[in-house]
PDB file of C-alpha atoms in Angstrom:
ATOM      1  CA  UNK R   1       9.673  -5.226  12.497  1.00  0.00           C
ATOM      2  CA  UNK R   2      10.885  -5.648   8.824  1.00  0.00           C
ATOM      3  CA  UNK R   3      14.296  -4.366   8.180  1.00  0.00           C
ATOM      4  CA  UNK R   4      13.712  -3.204   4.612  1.00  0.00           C
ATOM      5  CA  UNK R   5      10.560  -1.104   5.288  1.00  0.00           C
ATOM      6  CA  UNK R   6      12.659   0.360   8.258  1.00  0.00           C
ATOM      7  CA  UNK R   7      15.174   1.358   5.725  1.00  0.00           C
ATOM      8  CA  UNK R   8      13.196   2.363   2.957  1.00  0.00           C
ATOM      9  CA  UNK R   9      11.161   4.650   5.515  1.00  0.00           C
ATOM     10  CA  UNK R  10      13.985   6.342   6.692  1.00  0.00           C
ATOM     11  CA  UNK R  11      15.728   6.867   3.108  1.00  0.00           C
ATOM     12  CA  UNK R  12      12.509   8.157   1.822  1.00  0.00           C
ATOM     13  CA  UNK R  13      12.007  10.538   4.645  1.00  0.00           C
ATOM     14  CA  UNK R  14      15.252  11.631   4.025  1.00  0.00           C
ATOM     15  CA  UNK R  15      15.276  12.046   0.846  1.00  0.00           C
ATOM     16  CA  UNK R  16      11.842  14.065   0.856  1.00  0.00           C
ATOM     17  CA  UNK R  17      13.207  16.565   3.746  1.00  0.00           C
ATOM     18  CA  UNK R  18      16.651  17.175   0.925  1.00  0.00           C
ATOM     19  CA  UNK R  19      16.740  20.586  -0.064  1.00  0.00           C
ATOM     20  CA  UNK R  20      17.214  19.522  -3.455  1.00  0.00           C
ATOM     21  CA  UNK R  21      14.179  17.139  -3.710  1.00  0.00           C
ATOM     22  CA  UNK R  22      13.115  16.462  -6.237  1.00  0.00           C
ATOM     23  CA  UNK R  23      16.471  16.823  -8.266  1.00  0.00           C
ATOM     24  CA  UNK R  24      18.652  15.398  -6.070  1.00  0.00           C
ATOM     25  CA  UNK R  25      21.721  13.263  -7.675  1.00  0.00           C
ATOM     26  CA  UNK R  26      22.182  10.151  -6.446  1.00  0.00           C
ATOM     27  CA  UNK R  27      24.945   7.194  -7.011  1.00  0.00           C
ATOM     28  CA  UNK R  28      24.448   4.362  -8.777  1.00  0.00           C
ATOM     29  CA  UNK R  29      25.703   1.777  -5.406  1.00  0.00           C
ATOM     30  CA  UNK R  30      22.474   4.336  -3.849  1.00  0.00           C
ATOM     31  CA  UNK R  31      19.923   3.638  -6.569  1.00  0.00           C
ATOM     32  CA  UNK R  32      20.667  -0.112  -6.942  1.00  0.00           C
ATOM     33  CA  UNK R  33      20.690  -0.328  -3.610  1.00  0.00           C
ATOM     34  CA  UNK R  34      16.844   1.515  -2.886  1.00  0.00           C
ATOM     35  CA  UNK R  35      15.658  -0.999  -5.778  1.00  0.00           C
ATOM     36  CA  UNK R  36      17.014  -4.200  -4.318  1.00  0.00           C
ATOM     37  CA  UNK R  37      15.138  -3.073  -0.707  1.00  0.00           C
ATOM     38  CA  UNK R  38      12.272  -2.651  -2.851  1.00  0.00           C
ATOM     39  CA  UNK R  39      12.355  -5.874  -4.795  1.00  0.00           C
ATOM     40  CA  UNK R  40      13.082  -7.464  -1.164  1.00  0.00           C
ATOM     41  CA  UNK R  41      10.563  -5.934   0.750  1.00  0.00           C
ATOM     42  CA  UNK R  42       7.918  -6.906  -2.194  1.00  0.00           C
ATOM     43  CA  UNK R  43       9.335 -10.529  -1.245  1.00  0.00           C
ATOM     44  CA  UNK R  44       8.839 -10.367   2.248  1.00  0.00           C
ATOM     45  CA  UNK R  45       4.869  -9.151   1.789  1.00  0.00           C
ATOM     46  CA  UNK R  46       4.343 -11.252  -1.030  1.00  0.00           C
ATOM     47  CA  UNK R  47       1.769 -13.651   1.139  1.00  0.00           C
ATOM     48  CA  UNK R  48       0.326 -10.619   3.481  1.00  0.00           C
ATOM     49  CA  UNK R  49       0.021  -7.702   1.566  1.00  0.00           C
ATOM     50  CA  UNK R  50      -0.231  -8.993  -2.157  1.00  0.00           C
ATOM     51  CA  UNK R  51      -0.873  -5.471  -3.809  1.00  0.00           C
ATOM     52  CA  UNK R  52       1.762  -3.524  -2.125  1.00  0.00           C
ATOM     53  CA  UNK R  53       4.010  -6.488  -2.939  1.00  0.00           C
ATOM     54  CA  UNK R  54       2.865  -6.193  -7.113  1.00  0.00           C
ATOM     55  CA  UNK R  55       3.348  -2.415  -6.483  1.00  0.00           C
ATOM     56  CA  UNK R  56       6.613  -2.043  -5.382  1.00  0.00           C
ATOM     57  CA  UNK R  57       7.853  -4.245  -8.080  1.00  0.00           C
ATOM     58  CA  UNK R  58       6.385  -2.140 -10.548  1.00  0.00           C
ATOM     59  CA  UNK R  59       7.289   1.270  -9.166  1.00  0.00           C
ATOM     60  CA  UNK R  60      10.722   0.497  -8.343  1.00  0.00           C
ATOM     61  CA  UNK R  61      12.165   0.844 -12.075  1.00  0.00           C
ATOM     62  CA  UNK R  62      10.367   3.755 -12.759  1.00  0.00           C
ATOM     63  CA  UNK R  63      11.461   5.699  -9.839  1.00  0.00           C
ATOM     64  CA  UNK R  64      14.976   7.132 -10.422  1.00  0.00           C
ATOM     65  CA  UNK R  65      15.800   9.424 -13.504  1.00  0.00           C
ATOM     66  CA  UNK R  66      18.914  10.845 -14.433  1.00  0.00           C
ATOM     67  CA  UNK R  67      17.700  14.379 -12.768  1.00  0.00           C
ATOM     68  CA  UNK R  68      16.563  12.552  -9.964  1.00  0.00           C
ATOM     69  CA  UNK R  69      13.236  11.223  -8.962  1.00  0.00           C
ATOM     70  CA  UNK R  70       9.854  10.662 -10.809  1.00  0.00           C
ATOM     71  CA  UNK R  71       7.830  13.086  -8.427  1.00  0.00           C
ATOM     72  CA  UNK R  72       4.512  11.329  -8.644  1.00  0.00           C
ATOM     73  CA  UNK R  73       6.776   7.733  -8.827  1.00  0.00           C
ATOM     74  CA  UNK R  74       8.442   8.773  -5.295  1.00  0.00           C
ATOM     75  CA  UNK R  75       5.303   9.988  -3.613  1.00  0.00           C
ATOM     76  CA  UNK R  76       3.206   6.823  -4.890  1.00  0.00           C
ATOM     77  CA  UNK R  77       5.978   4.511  -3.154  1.00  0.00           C
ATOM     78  CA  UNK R  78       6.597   6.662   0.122  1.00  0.00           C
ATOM     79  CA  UNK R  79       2.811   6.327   0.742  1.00  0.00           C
ATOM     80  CA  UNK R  80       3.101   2.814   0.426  1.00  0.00           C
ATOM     81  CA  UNK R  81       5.733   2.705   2.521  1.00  0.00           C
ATOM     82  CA  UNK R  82       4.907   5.066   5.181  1.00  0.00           C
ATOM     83  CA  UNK R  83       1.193   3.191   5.378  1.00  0.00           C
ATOM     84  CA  UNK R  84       2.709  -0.138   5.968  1.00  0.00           C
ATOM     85  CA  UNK R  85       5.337   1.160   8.407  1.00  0.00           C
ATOM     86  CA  UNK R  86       2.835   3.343  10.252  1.00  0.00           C
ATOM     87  CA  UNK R  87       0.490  -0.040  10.711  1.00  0.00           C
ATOM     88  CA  UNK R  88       3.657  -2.757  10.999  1.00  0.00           C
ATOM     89  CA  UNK R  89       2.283  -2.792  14.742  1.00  0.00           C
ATOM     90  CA  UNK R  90      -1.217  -3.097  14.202  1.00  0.00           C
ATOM     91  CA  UNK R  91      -1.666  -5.506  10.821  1.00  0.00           C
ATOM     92  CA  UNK R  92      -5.078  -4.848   9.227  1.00  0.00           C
ATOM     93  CA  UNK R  93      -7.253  -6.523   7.386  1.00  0.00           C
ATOM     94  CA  UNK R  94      -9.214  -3.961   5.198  1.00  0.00           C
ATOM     95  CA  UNK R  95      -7.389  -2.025   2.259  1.00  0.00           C
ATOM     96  CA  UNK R  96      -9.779   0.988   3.227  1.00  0.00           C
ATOM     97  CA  UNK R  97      -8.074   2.032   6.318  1.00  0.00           C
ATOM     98  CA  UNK R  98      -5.197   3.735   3.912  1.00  0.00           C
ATOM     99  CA  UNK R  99      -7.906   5.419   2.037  1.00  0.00           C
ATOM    100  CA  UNK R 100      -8.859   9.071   2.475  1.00  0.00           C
ATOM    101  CA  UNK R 101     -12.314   9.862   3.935  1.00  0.00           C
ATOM    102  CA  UNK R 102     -12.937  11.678   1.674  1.00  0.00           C
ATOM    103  CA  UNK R 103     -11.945   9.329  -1.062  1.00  0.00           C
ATOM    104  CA  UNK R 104     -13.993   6.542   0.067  1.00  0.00           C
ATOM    105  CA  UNK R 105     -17.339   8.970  -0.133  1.00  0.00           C
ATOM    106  CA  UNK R 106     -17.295   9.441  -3.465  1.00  0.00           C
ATOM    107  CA  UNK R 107     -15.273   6.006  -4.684  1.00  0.00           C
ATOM    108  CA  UNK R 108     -15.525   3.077  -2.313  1.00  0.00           C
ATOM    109  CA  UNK R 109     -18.947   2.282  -3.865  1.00  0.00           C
ATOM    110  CA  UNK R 110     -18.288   2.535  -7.533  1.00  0.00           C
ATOM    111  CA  UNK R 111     -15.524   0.408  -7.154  1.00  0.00           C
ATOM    112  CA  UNK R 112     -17.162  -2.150  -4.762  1.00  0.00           C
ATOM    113  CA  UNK R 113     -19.517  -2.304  -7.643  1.00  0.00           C
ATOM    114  CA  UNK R 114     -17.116  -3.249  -9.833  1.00  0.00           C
ATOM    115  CA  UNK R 115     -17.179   0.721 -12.058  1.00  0.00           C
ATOM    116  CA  UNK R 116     -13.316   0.891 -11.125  1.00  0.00           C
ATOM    117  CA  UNK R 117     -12.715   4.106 -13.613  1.00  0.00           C
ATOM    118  CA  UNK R 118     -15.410   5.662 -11.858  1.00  0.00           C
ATOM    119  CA  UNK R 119     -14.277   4.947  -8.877  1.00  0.00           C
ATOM    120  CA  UNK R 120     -10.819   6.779 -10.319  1.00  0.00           C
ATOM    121  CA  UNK R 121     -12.341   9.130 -11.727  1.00  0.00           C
ATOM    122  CA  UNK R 122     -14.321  10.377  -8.816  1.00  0.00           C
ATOM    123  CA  UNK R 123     -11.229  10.466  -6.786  1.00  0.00           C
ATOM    124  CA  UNK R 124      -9.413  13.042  -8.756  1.00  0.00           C
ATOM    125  CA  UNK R 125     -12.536  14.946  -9.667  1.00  0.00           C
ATOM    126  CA  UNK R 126     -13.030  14.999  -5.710  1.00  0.00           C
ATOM    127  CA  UNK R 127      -9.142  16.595  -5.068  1.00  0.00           C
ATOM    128  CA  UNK R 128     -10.290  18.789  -7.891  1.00  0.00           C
ATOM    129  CA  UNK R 129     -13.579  20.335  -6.320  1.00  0.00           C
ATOM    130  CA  UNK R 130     -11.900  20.381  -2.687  1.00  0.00           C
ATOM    131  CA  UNK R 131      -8.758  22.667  -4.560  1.00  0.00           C
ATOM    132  CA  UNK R 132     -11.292  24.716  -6.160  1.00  0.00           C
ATOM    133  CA  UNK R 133     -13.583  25.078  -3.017  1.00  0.00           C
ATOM    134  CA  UNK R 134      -9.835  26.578  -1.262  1.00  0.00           C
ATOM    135  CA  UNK R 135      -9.362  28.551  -3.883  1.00  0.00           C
ATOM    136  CA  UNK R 136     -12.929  30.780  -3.437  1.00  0.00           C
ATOM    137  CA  UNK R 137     -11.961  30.739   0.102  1.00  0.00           C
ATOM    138  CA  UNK R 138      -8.933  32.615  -1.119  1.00  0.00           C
ATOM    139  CA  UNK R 139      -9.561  34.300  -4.222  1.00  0.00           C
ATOM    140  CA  UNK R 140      -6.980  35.814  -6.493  1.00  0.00           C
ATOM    141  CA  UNK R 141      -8.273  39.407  -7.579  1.00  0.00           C
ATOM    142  CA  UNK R 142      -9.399  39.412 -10.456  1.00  0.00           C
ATOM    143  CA  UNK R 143      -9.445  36.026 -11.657  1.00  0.00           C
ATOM    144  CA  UNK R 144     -12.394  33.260 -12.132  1.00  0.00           C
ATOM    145  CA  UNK R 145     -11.766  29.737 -10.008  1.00  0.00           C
ATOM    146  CA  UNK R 146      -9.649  27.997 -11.835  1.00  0.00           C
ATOM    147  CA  UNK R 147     -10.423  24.330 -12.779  1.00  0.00           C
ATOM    148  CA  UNK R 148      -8.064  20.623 -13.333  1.00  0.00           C
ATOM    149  CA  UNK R 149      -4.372  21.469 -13.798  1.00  0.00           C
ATOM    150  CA  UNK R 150      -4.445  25.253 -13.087  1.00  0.00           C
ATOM    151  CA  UNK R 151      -6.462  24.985 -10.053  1.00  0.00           C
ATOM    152  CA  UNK R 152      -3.379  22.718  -8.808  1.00  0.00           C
ATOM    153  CA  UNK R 153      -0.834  25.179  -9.728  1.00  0.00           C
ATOM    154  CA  UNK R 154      -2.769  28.165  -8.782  1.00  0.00           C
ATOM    155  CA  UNK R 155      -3.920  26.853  -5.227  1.00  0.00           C
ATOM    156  CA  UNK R 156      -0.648  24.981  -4.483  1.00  0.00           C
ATOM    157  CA  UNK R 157       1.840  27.326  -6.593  1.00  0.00           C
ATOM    158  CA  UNK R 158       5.800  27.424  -5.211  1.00  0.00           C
ATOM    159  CA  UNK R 159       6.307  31.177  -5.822  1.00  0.00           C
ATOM    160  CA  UNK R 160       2.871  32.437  -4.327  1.00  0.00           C
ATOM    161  CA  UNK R 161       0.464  29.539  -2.866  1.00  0.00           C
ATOM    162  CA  UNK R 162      -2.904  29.939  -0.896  1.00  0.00           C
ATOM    163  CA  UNK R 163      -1.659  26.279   0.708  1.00  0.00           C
ATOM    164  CA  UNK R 164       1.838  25.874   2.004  1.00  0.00           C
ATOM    165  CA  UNK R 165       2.782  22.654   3.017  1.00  0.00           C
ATOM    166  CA  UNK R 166       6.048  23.844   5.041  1.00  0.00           C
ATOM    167  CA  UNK R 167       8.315  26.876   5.653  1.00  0.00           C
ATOM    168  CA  UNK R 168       9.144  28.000   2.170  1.00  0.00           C
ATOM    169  CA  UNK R 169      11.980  30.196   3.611  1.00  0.00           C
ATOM    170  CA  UNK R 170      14.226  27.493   2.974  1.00  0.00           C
ATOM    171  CA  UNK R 171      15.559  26.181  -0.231  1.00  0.00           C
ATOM    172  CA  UNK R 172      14.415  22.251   1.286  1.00  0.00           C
ATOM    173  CA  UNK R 173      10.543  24.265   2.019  1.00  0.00           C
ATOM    174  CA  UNK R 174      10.118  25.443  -1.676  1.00  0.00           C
ATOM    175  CA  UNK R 175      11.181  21.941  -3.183  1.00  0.00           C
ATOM    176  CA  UNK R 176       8.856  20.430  -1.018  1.00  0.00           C
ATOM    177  CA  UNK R 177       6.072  22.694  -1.947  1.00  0.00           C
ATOM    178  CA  UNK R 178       7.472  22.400  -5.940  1.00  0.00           C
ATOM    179  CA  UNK R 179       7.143  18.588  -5.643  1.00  0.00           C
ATOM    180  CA  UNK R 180       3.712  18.585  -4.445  1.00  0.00           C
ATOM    181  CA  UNK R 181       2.502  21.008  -7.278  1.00  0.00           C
ATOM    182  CA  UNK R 182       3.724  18.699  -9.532  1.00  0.00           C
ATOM    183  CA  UNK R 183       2.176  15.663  -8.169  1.00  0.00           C
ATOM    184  CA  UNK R 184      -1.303  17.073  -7.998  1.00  0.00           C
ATOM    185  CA  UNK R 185      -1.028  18.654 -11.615  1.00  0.00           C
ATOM    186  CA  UNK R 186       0.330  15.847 -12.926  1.00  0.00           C
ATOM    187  CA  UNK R 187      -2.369  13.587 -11.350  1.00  0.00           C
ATOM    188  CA  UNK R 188      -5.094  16.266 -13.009  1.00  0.00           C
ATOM    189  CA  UNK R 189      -3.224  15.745 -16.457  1.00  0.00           C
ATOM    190  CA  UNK R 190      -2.190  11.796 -16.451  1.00  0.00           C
ATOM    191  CA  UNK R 191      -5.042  10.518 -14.463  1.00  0.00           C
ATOM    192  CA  UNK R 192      -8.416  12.582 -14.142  1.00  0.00           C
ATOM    193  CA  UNK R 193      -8.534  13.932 -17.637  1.00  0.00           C
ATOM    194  CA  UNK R 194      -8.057  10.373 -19.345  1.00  0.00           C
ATOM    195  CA  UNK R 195     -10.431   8.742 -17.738  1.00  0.00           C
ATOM    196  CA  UNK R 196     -12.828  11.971 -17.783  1.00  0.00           C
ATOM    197  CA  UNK R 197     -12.885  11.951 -21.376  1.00  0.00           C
ATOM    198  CA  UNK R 198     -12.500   8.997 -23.219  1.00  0.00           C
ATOM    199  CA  UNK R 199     -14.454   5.806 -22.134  1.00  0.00           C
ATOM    200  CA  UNK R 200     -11.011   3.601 -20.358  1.00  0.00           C
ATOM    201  CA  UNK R 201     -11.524  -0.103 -19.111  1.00  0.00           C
ATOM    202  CA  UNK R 202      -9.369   0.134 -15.703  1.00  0.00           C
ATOM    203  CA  UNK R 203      -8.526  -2.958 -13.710  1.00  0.00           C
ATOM    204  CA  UNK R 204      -9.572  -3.219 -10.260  1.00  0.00           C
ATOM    205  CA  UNK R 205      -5.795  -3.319  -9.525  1.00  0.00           C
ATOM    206  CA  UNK R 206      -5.032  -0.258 -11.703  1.00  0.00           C
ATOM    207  CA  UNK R 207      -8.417   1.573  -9.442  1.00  0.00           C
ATOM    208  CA  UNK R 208      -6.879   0.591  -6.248  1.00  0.00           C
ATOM    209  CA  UNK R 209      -3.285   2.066  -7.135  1.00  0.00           C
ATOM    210  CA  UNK R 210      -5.682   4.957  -8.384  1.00  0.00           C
ATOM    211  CA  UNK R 211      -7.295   5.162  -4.914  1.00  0.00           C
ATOM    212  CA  UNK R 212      -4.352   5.563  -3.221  1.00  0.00           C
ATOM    213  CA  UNK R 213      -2.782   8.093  -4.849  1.00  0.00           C
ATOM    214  CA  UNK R 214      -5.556   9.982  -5.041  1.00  0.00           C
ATOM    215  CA  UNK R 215      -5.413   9.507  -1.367  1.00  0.00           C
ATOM    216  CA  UNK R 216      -1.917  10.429  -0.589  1.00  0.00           C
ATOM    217  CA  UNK R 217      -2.180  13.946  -2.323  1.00  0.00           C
ATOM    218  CA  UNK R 218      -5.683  14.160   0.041  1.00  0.00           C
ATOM    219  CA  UNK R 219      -3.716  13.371   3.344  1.00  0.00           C
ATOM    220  CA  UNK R 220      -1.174  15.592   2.107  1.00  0.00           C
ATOM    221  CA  UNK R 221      -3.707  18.399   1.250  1.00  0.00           C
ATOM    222  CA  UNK R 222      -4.717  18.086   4.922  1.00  0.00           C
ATOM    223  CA  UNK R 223      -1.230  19.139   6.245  1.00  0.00           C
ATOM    224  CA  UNK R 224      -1.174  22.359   3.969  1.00  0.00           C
ATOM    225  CA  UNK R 225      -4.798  23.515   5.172  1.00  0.00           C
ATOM    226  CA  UNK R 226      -3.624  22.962   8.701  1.00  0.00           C
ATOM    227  CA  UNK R 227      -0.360  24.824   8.288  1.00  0.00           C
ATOM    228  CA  UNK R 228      -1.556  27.355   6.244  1.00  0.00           C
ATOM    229  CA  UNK R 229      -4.422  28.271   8.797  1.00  0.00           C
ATOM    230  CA  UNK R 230      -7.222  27.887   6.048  1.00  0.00           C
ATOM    231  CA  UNK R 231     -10.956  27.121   7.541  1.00  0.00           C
ATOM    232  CA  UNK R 232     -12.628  24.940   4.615  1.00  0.00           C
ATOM    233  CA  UNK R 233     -16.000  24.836   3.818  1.00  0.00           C
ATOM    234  CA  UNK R 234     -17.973  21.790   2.838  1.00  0.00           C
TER     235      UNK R 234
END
């Protein structure tokens, strides 16, 4: 068992349950201390996990702002974190087992073929087209199925959603629901529609943080169907 993923785990659960996430203020002795865990952590995996090691370094600067926490910065790092801790116990020894199902369809062989925007690309297009697929489950009256960043704030909206991800009774259950919508629209905005339009050279590196993002908001897309009763279909 490593201590700092047990920590990190546990402050990152915590602070994702707060029913102020994502504004939540926190001390400076509080941030330094989440970045040096980080930066220790990255130490620790340096040999065994080289890409979560290069990843942590990277996000952990860019995580805290002075209203709080980078949304998409905090859920990129907490699924790092929570894939490591959930396979601490059972090491493995192919990246793909943290990737969505889903993901790997319509990515895992552009990128093994070396297309790594593709690979991207496909990834968000893919959250895109399963958001819009919900959406003519659930229709708005009225209204035509919305497409990129709308679809994300239409489908997974914090005053009136067709997916809830939790009890939005409580002032913790709408934050949680806010932060999501803005982690899937800004993925639409920062990621897709980049690499949609304009021809990008992407590292394999870059693809693979890409992937997993992409595959994080597709886990967590998951939860919300199953709370929110919705039947998809394919």
């Amino acid at each position: 068992m490593n201590e700092h993923l047990d920590f990190l785990y546990n402050w990152f659960s915590k602070a994702d349950r707060h029913p102020q996430f994502p504004n939540q203020q926190f001390s400076q002795p509080t941030i330094l201390t989440v970045k040096q865990e980080l930066k220790q952590l990255s130490h620790d995996i340096e040999q065994t996990d080289s890409f979560y090691s290069k990843e942590f370094m990277r996000l952990k600067d860019r995580l805290f702002y002075p209203l709080g926490v980078h949304p998409a910065i905090f859920g990129m790092t907490f699924g790092y974190i929570s894939s490591l801790y959930e396979h601490q116990k059972q090491p493995f020894n192919d990246i793909w087992d943290y990737i969505h199902p889903k993901i790997q369809k319509v990515s895992k062989g552009q990128y093994l073929s070396g297309f790594y925007a593709d690979a991207a690309e496909n990834a968000f297009k893919e959250i895109n087209a399963r958001t819009k697929r919900i959406y003519a489950i659930n229709p708005r009256p009225n209204t035509s199925i919305p497409d990129g960043s709308t679809a994300m704030t239409t489908v997974y909206s914090s005053n009136n959603p067709i997916v809830e991800f939790c009890d939005r009774q409580t002032e913790s259950g709408q934050n949680i629901q806010l932060g999501f919508m803005k982690m899937a629209e800004g993925a639409m905005i920062a990621l897709r529609n980049p690499v949609a339009h304009e021809n990008l050279n992407m590292s394999q590196d870059d693809a693979m943080r890409q992937l997993m993002f992409a595959s994080m908001i597709m886990y967590k897309i998951d939860e919300g169907v199953i709370h929110s009763g919705i039947t998809e279909q394919e």
